[in-house]
Amino acid sequence: MEKQISVWLPIFMNVIRFVVLAVLPFLLIYVCFPNYFKKFKIQIRSVRRSELFRELFYSLFTVLIFIGVSVLVIFTPLKEYLKIYPDINHYHWVWMPLSILTAIFIHDTYFYWLHRFLHHRKVYPVLHKVHHDSTNPSPFTSHSFNISESILEAMILPLILFLIPMHKIAAIGFIFIAIAYNVYGHLGYEIVPRWFRKSFLFKLMVTSVHHNMHHEKFHGNYGYYFRIWDRLMGTVYPNYERKFDEVLAKRSE
């Protein structure tokens, strides 16, 4: 019985994450309260129903890929090479939050350079076009990839667990943050509070407007969490801050 529960656990967790982090925000913003959130919309035009069904179709395959990678990490001999530790006292408790932060920085670097690779003219049609068919992203765009790109996206988990030790709770927390931030980036609405614009976080973090511009304009704004690599490599859209201010100003109308 215990073994059966353990086998079903990665399936249950990945499905629940998708429902809580992607489906529920979609229902809340797009279905239940569209009039209230209208002023938060980044692009004026609405997402077509056909686009949503296409994104949902590909999202289901991505969830299956994520389940497969979870099973790979938990149940195959690969786990012997990964630095997951079961005893929370094996490292000082401070390492728990630090390991999540470290994983986020590793993920951000991995994603930026993977993203640049996916936009290479010979690679893009094969690996990345499905994702960029969504020029006006929605929460489902966050999981809308072809199978090959889904695998590349999902491999960040075993890569991080190969590089740094993480308690299993920290690993779950990291994945939760990663998916939540991915959904926020593809939300199609800018929901950060007004104070965010004048804080140091605005200069540091990727926003929904930031990534929305990437989908609308195709090149530039490649970052996942941070604008660091975009700044260093000169790939930030020069009018990003003006666009952000325009979206924020609509909320005062």
Coordinates of C-alpha atoms in Angstrom, one line a residue:
M1 CA 0.0 0.0 0.0
E2 CA 2.8 2.4 1.0
K3 CA 4.6 1.7 -2.3
Q4 CA 1.5 2.4 -4.3
I5 CA 1.1 5.7 -2.6
S6 CA 4.7 6.7 -3.3
V7 CA 4.3 5.8 -7.0
W8 CA 1.1 8.0 -7.3
L9 CA 2.6 10.9 -5.3
P10 CA 4.5 12.6 -8.2
I11 CA 1.5 12.2 -10.4
F12 CA -0.8 13.8 -7.8
M13 CA 1.7 16.6 -7.0
N14 CA 2.3 17.6 -10.6
V15 CA -1.5 17.6 -11.4
I16 CA -2.3 19.6 -8.3
R17 CA 0.4 22.1 -9.1
F18 CA -1.0 22.7 -12.5
V19 CA -4.5 23.0 -11.3
V20 CA -3.6 25.4 -8.4
L21 CA -1.0 27.5 -10.2
A22 CA -2.4 27.6 -13.8
V23 CA -6.0 26.6 -13.9
L24 CA -7.2 28.5 -10.9
P25 CA -5.6 31.8 -11.9
F26 CA -7.2 31.4 -15.4
L27 CA -10.6 30.8 -13.9
L28 CA -10.3 33.7 -11.5
I29 CA -9.0 36.3 -14.0
Y30 CA -10.4 35.2 -17.3
V31 CA -13.7 33.6 -16.3
C32 CA -15.0 34.8 -12.9
F33 CA -13.8 38.4 -12.8
P34 CA -12.8 39.6 -16.3
N35 CA -14.4 43.0 -15.9
Y36 CA -12.5 43.7 -12.7
F37 CA -9.1 42.6 -14.1
K38 CA -9.7 44.3 -17.4
K39 CA -7.6 47.3 -16.3
F40 CA -4.7 45.0 -15.4
K41 CA -4.6 43.6 -19.0
I42 CA -1.2 44.1 -20.8
Q43 CA -2.3 43.6 -24.4
I44 CA -5.7 45.1 -25.3
R45 CA -6.9 42.3 -27.5
S46 CA -8.4 39.2 -25.9
V47 CA -7.0 35.7 -26.1
R48 CA -8.9 33.6 -28.6
R49 CA -10.7 30.5 -27.4
S50 CA -8.9 28.4 -30.1
E51 CA -5.6 29.6 -28.6
L52 CA -6.6 28.6 -25.1
F53 CA -7.6 25.1 -26.3
R54 CA -4.3 24.7 -28.2
E55 CA -2.3 25.8 -25.1
L56 CA -4.3 23.5 -22.8
F57 CA -3.6 20.6 -25.2
Y58 CA 0.1 21.1 -25.1
S59 CA 0.0 21.8 -21.4
L60 CA -1.3 18.3 -20.7
F61 CA 1.7 16.8 -22.4
T62 CA 4.0 19.0 -20.5
V63 CA 2.5 17.9 -17.2
L64 CA 3.1 14.3 -18.3
I65 CA 6.8 15.2 -19.0
F66 CA 7.1 16.8 -15.6
I67 CA 5.6 13.7 -14.0
G68 CA 8.1 11.5 -15.9
V69 CA 11.1 13.6 -14.7
S70 CA 9.8 13.4 -11.1
V71 CA 9.6 9.7 -11.4
L72 CA 13.1 9.7 -12.8
V73 CA 14.4 11.6 -9.9
I74 CA 12.6 9.6 -7.2
F75 CA 12.5 6.0 -8.4
T76 CA 15.4 5.3 -10.8
P77 CA 19.1 4.7 -10.2
L78 CA 19.7 8.4 -11.2
K79 CA 18.7 9.3 -7.7
E80 CA 22.1 7.9 -6.5
Y81 CA 23.9 10.7 -8.3
L82 CA 21.6 13.4 -6.9
K83 CA 22.2 15.3 -3.7
I84 CA 18.8 15.0 -2.1
Y85 CA 19.1 14.5 1.7
P86 CA 16.1 13.1 3.7
D87 CA 17.3 14.2 7.2
I88 CA 16.5 17.9 7.7
N89 CA 19.3 18.1 10.3
H90 CA 21.9 16.9 7.9
Y91 CA 22.7 20.6 7.1
H92 CA 22.1 23.7 9.1
W93 CA 18.5 24.9 8.9
V94 CA 19.8 28.1 7.2
W95 CA 20.7 26.0 4.1
M96 CA 17.0 25.2 3.5
P97 CA 16.1 28.8 2.3
L98 CA 19.6 29.3 0.9
S99 CA 19.4 26.2 -1.2
I100 CA 16.1 27.4 -2.7
L101 CA 17.7 30.8 -3.5
T102 CA 20.7 29.1 -5.0
A103 CA 18.4 26.9 -7.1
I104 CA 16.6 30.0 -8.4
F105 CA 19.8 31.6 -9.5
I106 CA 20.9 28.4 -11.2
H107 CA 17.6 28.1 -12.9
D108 CA 17.6 31.7 -14.1
T109 CA 21.0 31.3 -15.7
Y110 CA 20.0 27.9 -17.3
F111 CA 16.8 29.4 -18.6
Y112 CA 18.4 32.5 -20.1
W113 CA 21.0 30.7 -22.1
L114 CA 18.6 27.9 -23.1
H115 CA 16.1 30.5 -24.2
R116 CA 18.7 32.3 -26.3
F117 CA 19.6 28.9 -27.9
L118 CA 15.9 28.2 -28.6
H119 CA 15.6 31.4 -30.5
H120 CA 18.4 30.5 -32.9
R121 CA 16.9 30.5 -36.4
K122 CA 17.7 26.8 -37.0
V123 CA 16.5 25.7 -33.6
Y124 CA 13.4 27.8 -33.2
P125 CA 11.1 26.0 -35.7
V126 CA 11.9 22.6 -34.3
L127 CA 11.8 23.3 -30.5
H128 CA 10.3 26.7 -29.6
K129 CA 7.7 27.6 -32.2
V130 CA 4.8 25.9 -30.3
H131 CA 5.4 28.2 -27.3
H132 CA 5.7 31.3 -29.4
D133 CA 2.5 30.6 -31.3
S134 CA 1.0 32.3 -28.2
T135 CA 1.7 36.0 -28.9
N136 CA -0.8 37.1 -26.3
P137 CA 0.0 34.7 -23.5
S138 CA -2.3 33.2 -20.9
P139 CA -1.7 31.1 -17.8
F140 CA -1.8 28.0 -20.0
T141 CA 1.1 29.4 -22.1
S142 CA 3.3 28.7 -19.1
H143 CA 3.1 24.9 -19.9
S144 CA 2.5 25.1 -23.7
F145 CA 5.6 23.5 -25.2
N146 CA 6.3 20.7 -27.6
I147 CA 7.6 17.5 -26.1
S148 CA 11.3 18.3 -26.7
E149 CA 11.2 21.7 -25.1
S150 CA 9.2 20.3 -22.2
I151 CA 12.0 17.9 -21.5
L152 CA 14.6 20.6 -21.7
E153 CA 12.6 22.8 -19.3
A154 CA 12.0 19.9 -16.9
M155 CA 15.7 18.8 -16.7
I156 CA 16.5 21.8 -14.5
L157 CA 15.4 19.8 -11.5
P158 CA 17.8 16.9 -11.9
L159 CA 20.5 19.4 -12.9
I160 CA 20.1 21.4 -9.7
L161 CA 19.9 18.3 -7.5
F162 CA 23.2 17.1 -9.2
L163 CA 24.9 20.4 -8.4
I164 CA 23.7 21.3 -4.9
P165 CA 22.3 19.4 -1.9
M166 CA 18.6 20.0 -1.2
H167 CA 16.2 18.6 1.3
K168 CA 13.2 17.2 -0.5
I169 CA 10.9 19.9 1.0
A170 CA 13.2 22.6 -0.4
A171 CA 13.2 20.9 -3.8
I172 CA 9.4 20.8 -3.7
G173 CA 9.4 24.5 -2.6
F174 CA 11.7 25.4 -5.5
I175 CA 9.5 23.7 -8.1
F176 CA 6.4 25.5 -6.7
I177 CA 8.1 28.9 -6.9
A178 CA 9.4 28.1 -10.4
I179 CA 6.0 27.2 -11.8
A180 CA 4.2 30.0 -10.0
Y181 CA 6.6 32.6 -11.4
N182 CA 6.3 31.1 -14.8
V183 CA 2.5 31.4 -14.7
Y184 CA 2.9 35.0 -13.5
G185 CA 5.1 35.8 -16.4
H186 CA 2.6 34.4 -18.8
L187 CA -0.5 35.7 -17.0
G188 CA -1.4 38.4 -19.6
Y189 CA -2.1 40.8 -16.7
E190 CA 0.2 42.9 -14.5
I191 CA -0.8 42.3 -10.9
V192 CA 2.2 43.6 -8.9
P193 CA 1.4 46.4 -6.4
R194 CA 2.2 50.0 -7.3
W195 CA 5.0 50.3 -4.8
F196 CA 6.9 47.7 -6.8
R197 CA 7.7 50.2 -9.5
K198 CA 9.8 52.4 -7.2
S199 CA 11.5 49.6 -5.3
F200 CA 14.9 48.0 -6.1
L201 CA 12.9 44.9 -7.0
F202 CA 11.7 46.5 -10.2
K203 CA 15.3 46.9 -11.5
L204 CA 16.0 43.3 -10.5
M205 CA 13.0 41.2 -11.3
V206 CA 11.2 40.0 -14.4
T207 CA 7.6 41.1 -14.5
S208 CA 4.6 39.9 -16.4
V209 CA 4.9 43.0 -18.7
H210 CA 8.6 42.1 -19.3
H211 CA 7.9 38.6 -20.5
N212 CA 4.7 39.6 -22.3
M213 CA 6.7 41.9 -24.5
H214 CA 8.9 38.9 -25.3
H215 CA 5.9 37.0 -26.6
E216 CA 4.5 40.0 -28.5
K217 CA 7.8 41.2 -30.1
F218 CA 9.6 37.8 -30.2
H219 CA 13.2 38.8 -29.5
G220 CA 14.7 40.3 -26.2
N221 CA 13.6 40.0 -22.6
Y222 CA 14.8 36.4 -22.2
G223 CA 15.0 36.2 -18.4
Y224 CA 13.0 34.0 -16.1
Y225 CA 13.2 35.6 -12.6
F226 CA 15.8 38.3 -13.0
R227 CA 16.8 41.0 -15.5
I228 CA 20.5 40.5 -14.7
W229 CA 21.4 38.5 -17.8
D230 CA 19.3 40.6 -20.0
R231 CA 21.1 43.7 -18.8
L232 CA 24.5 42.2 -19.1
M233 CA 23.9 40.9 -22.6
G234 CA 21.9 44.0 -23.8
T235 CA 18.7 42.1 -24.5
V236 CA 16.3 44.2 -22.5
Y237 CA 13.7 46.1 -24.7
P238 CA 14.6 49.8 -24.5
N239 CA 11.0 50.8 -24.0
Y240 CA 10.2 48.2 -21.4
E241 CA 9.9 50.6 -18.5
R242 CA 7.7 52.9 -20.5
K243 CA 5.4 50.0 -21.4
F244 CA 5.3 49.0 -17.7
D245 CA 4.3 52.5 -16.7
E246 CA 1.6 52.6 -19.4
V247 CA 0.1 49.4 -18.1
L248 CA 0.3 50.6 -14.5
A249 CA -1.3 53.9 -15.5
K250 CA -4.4 52.1 -16.9
R251 CA -5.1 50.9 -13.4
S252 CA -5.8 54.5 -12.3
E253 CA -8.3 55.3 -15.1

